[in-house]
Amino acid sequence: MNEIILKYKRAMKLHDYNEATITSYRQHFQQFLRYFHNTMPEEIPLDDIRQYILYLVEKKKLSATAQNQSISSIKFYFNNIIHKPIDDFYLPRPRRPKTIPKILNEDEVSKILKSIDNLRNRSMIFLLYSAGLSLSELVYLRTTDIDSDNMKIFVRSAKGDKDRYVVLSEKVLKLLRNYYKIHKPKEWLFESSPGRRYVKRNIQKALQIAVKKSGVTKPATLSILKNSFAVHLLEKGVDIRYIQQMLGHKHSKTTMKYLRVSKRDLNAITSPLDNLDV
């Protein structure tokens, strides 16, 4: 099993997946191997693989996102390592439920951010909201990714095929400069110890402490802060195509979901005729 996993990790690196995705796929694939008691994957009947996915759904109660990750991890092995693609009939993708994104208004975000005292926590959470980053993107930022000359941040995408630049806030730059003087990170922008990325769970805990302290009673997570970033830009009139680019969405329909919770509507739009001197 160890040899298979090593081969799996090497193949993912060759396909330019980032570390967060490699870790996620590896974990899902290891669970797959354990389920079949270390049987070589190519010896597992396709119907049994299909039953495994049903087991994840019915017994393990995995979310649609986790199911997709598990399916992708299995397909990666068959498609890219042993070159025996699995037909979608055997591993169909689950339908993701259409949900309205949860968001916070600007006042609520402001109260939460003001409640963060610790400089490192403040820097991380301010940065995440200001640039619309996911937690994984945040912890994988390197010190060299901050481009203060052009006021941009280089962000590596989850799959390594959609790297992008996002805006660097003036307030965040000031925070980061103070943070850098005190903590002196070596490789990663945020480190728990020299050369080691900061633990995601600690960032989540820091946010929840701030939420409680702020008095905000609505659900508030790091993902909700990211949602709020997108909706707040929409409400300020930023073109949805630019928001799509900043969030790293491949398809515009992914970004369009934020329109459903934005305050912008037809009542806020005036005809161009009304702006003409006629």
Coordinates of C-alpha atoms in Angstrom, one line a residue:
M1 CA 0.0 0.0 0.0
N2 CA 2.8 2.4 0.8
E3 CA 4.4 1.9 -2.6
I4 CA 1.0 2.6 -4.3
I5 CA 0.6 5.8 -2.3
L6 CA 4.1 7.0 -3.0
K7 CA 3.5 6.4 -6.7
Y8 CA 0.2 8.2 -6.5
K9 CA 1.7 11.3 -4.8
R10 CA 4.5 11.4 -7.4
A11 CA 2.0 11.2 -10.3
M12 CA -0.1 14.1 -8.8
K13 CA 3.0 16.3 -8.4
L14 CA 3.9 15.5 -12.1
H15 CA 0.4 16.7 -13.0
D16 CA 1.1 19.9 -11.1
Y17 CA -1.6 19.5 -8.4
N18 CA -0.9 21.6 -5.3
E19 CA -0.2 20.2 -1.9
A20 CA -3.7 20.7 -0.5
T21 CA -5.3 18.7 -3.3
I22 CA -2.6 16.0 -3.1
T23 CA -3.3 15.6 0.6
S24 CA -7.0 15.4 0.0
Y25 CA -6.9 12.9 -2.8
R26 CA -4.3 10.8 -1.0
Q27 CA -6.5 10.5 2.1
H28 CA -9.5 9.5 0.0
F29 CA -7.5 7.0 -2.0
Q30 CA -6.0 5.5 1.2
Q31 CA -9.5 5.0 2.5
F32 CA -10.4 3.3 -0.8
L33 CA -7.5 0.9 -0.5
R34 CA -8.2 0.1 3.2
Y35 CA -11.8 -0.7 2.3
F36 CA -10.6 -3.4 -0.2
H37 CA -8.0 -4.7 2.3
N38 CA -5.0 -3.6 0.3
T39 CA -6.1 -5.4 -2.9
M40 CA -4.4 -4.0 -6.0
P41 CA -6.9 -1.4 -7.4
E42 CA -6.7 -2.8 -10.9
E43 CA -7.9 -6.2 -9.5
I44 CA -11.1 -4.7 -8.0
P45 CA -14.2 -5.3 -10.2
L46 CA -15.8 -2.1 -11.4
D47 CA -19.1 -3.1 -9.8
D48 CA -17.4 -3.3 -6.4
I49 CA -16.0 0.2 -6.9
R50 CA -19.5 1.3 -7.6
Q51 CA -20.7 -0.4 -4.4
Y52 CA -17.9 1.4 -2.5
I53 CA -19.3 4.8 -3.6
L54 CA -22.7 3.7 -2.5
Y55 CA -21.2 2.8 0.9
L56 CA -19.8 6.3 1.2
V57 CA -23.2 7.8 0.5
E58 CA -25.4 5.4 2.5
K59 CA -23.2 4.4 5.4
K60 CA -20.6 7.1 5.8
K61 CA -23.0 9.9 4.8
L62 CA -20.4 11.9 3.0
S63 CA -21.3 15.3 1.6
A64 CA -21.6 15.8 -2.2
T65 CA -18.2 17.6 -2.0
A66 CA -16.5 14.7 -0.2
Q67 CA -18.1 12.2 -2.6
N68 CA -16.7 14.1 -5.5
Q69 CA -13.3 14.2 -4.0
S70 CA -13.3 10.5 -3.4
I71 CA -14.5 9.8 -7.0
S72 CA -11.8 12.1 -8.4
S73 CA -9.1 10.4 -6.3
I74 CA -10.1 7.0 -7.6
K75 CA -10.4 8.2 -11.2
F76 CA -7.0 9.8 -11.0
Y77 CA -5.4 6.5 -10.3
F78 CA -7.2 4.6 -13.0
N79 CA -6.9 7.4 -15.6
N80 CA -3.4 8.7 -15.0
I81 CA -1.4 5.9 -13.3
I82 CA -2.6 2.6 -14.8
H83 CA -4.3 4.2 -17.8
K84 CA -7.6 2.3 -17.5
P85 CA -10.3 5.0 -17.5
I86 CA -13.4 4.2 -15.5
D87 CA -16.7 4.9 -17.3
D88 CA -19.0 7.5 -15.7
F89 CA -21.7 4.9 -15.5
Y90 CA -19.7 3.2 -12.6
L91 CA -18.8 6.4 -10.8
P92 CA -21.5 9.0 -11.5
R93 CA -21.0 12.4 -9.9
P94 CA -23.5 13.4 -7.1
R95 CA -25.7 16.3 -7.7
R96 CA -24.8 19.2 -5.5
P97 CA -27.8 20.7 -3.7
K98 CA -28.6 24.2 -4.9
T99 CA -28.3 26.3 -1.7
I100 CA -28.3 30.1 -1.2
P101 CA -24.9 31.2 0.0
K102 CA -24.9 32.4 3.6
I103 CA -23.4 35.9 4.0
L104 CA -22.8 38.6 6.5
N105 CA -23.5 42.3 5.9
E106 CA -20.7 44.8 6.0
D107 CA -21.5 46.0 9.5
E108 CA -21.4 42.4 10.8
V109 CA -18.0 41.7 9.1
S110 CA -16.7 45.0 10.6
K111 CA -17.7 44.0 14.1
I112 CA -16.0 40.6 13.8
L113 CA -12.8 42.0 12.4
K114 CA -12.6 44.6 15.1
S115 CA -12.9 41.9 17.7
I116 CA -9.6 40.2 16.6
D117 CA -6.8 41.3 18.9
N118 CA -3.9 38.9 18.1
L119 CA -1.8 40.4 15.2
R120 CA -1.3 37.1 13.4
N121 CA -4.9 36.1 13.6
R122 CA -5.9 39.6 12.6
S123 CA -3.6 39.5 9.6
M124 CA -4.9 36.1 8.4
I125 CA -8.6 36.8 8.7
F126 CA -8.3 40.3 7.3
L127 CA -6.4 38.9 4.3
L128 CA -8.9 36.1 3.7
Y129 CA -11.9 38.5 3.6
S130 CA -10.1 41.3 1.8
A131 CA -9.1 39.0 -1.2
G132 CA -11.9 36.4 -1.2
L133 CA -9.5 33.5 -0.4
S134 CA -10.4 30.0 0.8
L135 CA -8.7 28.7 3.9
S136 CA -6.5 26.4 1.9
E137 CA -5.4 29.2 -0.4
L138 CA -4.6 31.3 2.7
V139 CA -2.4 28.7 4.4
Y140 CA -0.5 27.9 1.2
L141 CA 0.5 31.5 0.6
R142 CA 4.3 32.0 0.6
T143 CA 6.1 35.2 1.7
T144 CA 7.1 35.8 -1.9
D145 CA 3.4 35.8 -3.1
I146 CA 2.8 39.3 -1.7
D147 CA 3.6 41.8 -4.4
S148 CA 3.4 45.2 -2.6
D149 CA 4.8 47.1 -5.6
N150 CA 1.8 46.2 -7.7
M151 CA -0.6 45.7 -4.8
K152 CA -1.4 42.2 -5.8
I153 CA -1.3 38.7 -4.2
F154 CA -0.4 35.6 -6.2
V155 CA -2.7 32.7 -5.4
R156 CA -2.2 29.1 -6.4
S157 CA -5.4 27.3 -7.3
A158 CA -6.5 24.0 -5.8
K159 CA -5.6 22.1 -9.0
G160 CA -2.7 24.2 -10.2
D161 CA -4.4 25.0 -13.5
K162 CA -6.0 28.4 -12.6
D163 CA -3.4 30.4 -10.6
R164 CA -4.4 34.0 -10.3
Y165 CA -3.7 37.4 -8.9
V166 CA -6.0 39.1 -6.4
V167 CA -6.1 42.6 -5.0
L168 CA -3.9 43.4 -2.0
S169 CA -5.7 45.8 0.4
E170 CA -3.7 48.8 1.8
K171 CA -5.0 47.9 5.3
V172 CA -3.8 44.3 4.9
L173 CA -0.4 45.4 3.6
K174 CA 0.1 47.5 6.7
L175 CA -0.9 44.6 8.9
L176 CA 1.4 42.2 7.1
R177 CA 4.4 44.5 7.5
N178 CA 3.9 44.7 11.3
Y179 CA 3.3 40.9 11.4
Y180 CA 6.4 40.2 9.3
K181 CA 8.6 42.3 11.6
I182 CA 7.5 40.4 14.7
H183 CA 7.0 36.8 13.4
K184 CA 9.6 36.7 10.6
P185 CA 8.1 33.9 8.6
K186 CA 10.7 31.8 6.7
E187 CA 8.8 30.1 3.9
W188 CA 5.1 30.2 4.3
L189 CA 3.4 33.5 5.0
F190 CA 1.8 32.1 8.1
E191 CA 3.7 29.5 10.1
S192 CA 3.0 27.6 13.3
S193 CA 6.8 27.1 13.6
P194 CA 9.7 27.9 11.2
G195 CA 9.0 26.3 7.8
R196 CA 5.7 24.8 8.8
R197 CA 2.3 26.0 7.5
Y198 CA -0.1 27.4 10.1
V199 CA -2.8 24.9 11.3
K200 CA -6.1 25.5 9.6
R201 CA -8.1 24.6 12.7
N202 CA -6.4 27.4 14.8
I203 CA -7.6 30.0 12.2
Q204 CA -11.1 28.6 12.5
K205 CA -11.0 28.8 16.3
A206 CA -9.6 32.4 16.2
L207 CA -12.6 33.4 14.0
Q208 CA -15.1 31.8 16.3
I209 CA -13.7 33.5 19.3
A210 CA -13.9 36.9 17.5
V211 CA -17.5 36.2 16.4
K212 CA -18.5 35.4 20.0
K213 CA -16.8 38.5 21.2
S214 CA -18.4 40.7 18.5
G215 CA -21.9 39.8 19.5
V216 CA -22.8 38.8 15.9
T217 CA -25.4 36.0 16.2
K218 CA -25.6 34.9 12.6
P219 CA -23.6 32.0 11.3
A220 CA -20.0 33.2 10.6
T221 CA -17.3 30.9 9.2
L222 CA -14.3 31.5 7.0
S223 CA -16.3 30.3 4.0
I224 CA -19.1 32.8 4.8
L225 CA -16.5 35.6 5.0
K226 CA -15.5 34.6 1.4
N227 CA -19.1 34.6 0.3
S228 CA -19.5 38.0 1.9
F229 CA -16.5 39.3 0.0
A230 CA -18.1 38.4 -3.3
V231 CA -21.6 39.8 -2.5
H232 CA -20.1 43.1 -1.1
L233 CA -18.2 43.6 -4.3
L234 CA -21.4 42.9 -6.3
E235 CA -23.3 45.5 -4.3
K236 CA -20.6 48.0 -5.0
G237 CA -21.1 47.6 -8.7
V238 CA -18.0 45.5 -9.5
D239 CA -18.6 43.5 -12.7
I240 CA -19.3 39.8 -12.0
R241 CA -16.7 38.7 -14.5
Y242 CA -14.0 40.4 -12.4
I243 CA -15.4 38.7 -9.2
Q244 CA -15.3 35.4 -11.1
Q245 CA -11.6 36.0 -11.9
M246 CA -10.7 37.0 -8.4
L247 CA -12.4 33.9 -6.9
G248 CA -10.8 31.6 -9.4
H249 CA -14.1 30.2 -10.7
K250 CA -13.9 28.4 -14.0
H251 CA -17.5 28.9 -14.8
S252 CA -19.6 32.0 -14.5
K253 CA -22.6 30.1 -13.2
T254 CA -20.6 29.4 -10.0
T255 CA -20.2 33.1 -9.4
M256 CA -23.8 33.9 -10.4
K257 CA -25.1 32.3 -7.2
Y258 CA -24.0 35.4 -5.3
L259 CA -26.6 37.4 -7.3
R260 CA -29.3 35.6 -5.5
V261 CA -28.3 37.1 -2.1
S262 CA -27.1 40.5 -3.4
K263 CA -29.3 43.6 -2.6
R264 CA -28.8 44.7 -6.2
D265 CA -32.0 44.3 -8.3
L266 CA -33.9 45.9 -11.1
N267 CA -35.0 48.7 -8.7
A268 CA -31.4 49.8 -8.5
I269 CA -30.9 50.0 -12.2
T270 CA -31.8 53.1 -14.3
S271 CA -32.2 53.2 -18.0
P272 CA -29.3 54.7 -19.9
L273 CA -31.8 57.1 -21.5
D274 CA -32.2 58.8 -18.2
N275 CA -28.5 59.8 -18.2
L276 CA -28.7 61.5 -21.6
D277 CA -29.3 65.2 -22.0
V278 CA -32.2 64.9 -24.4

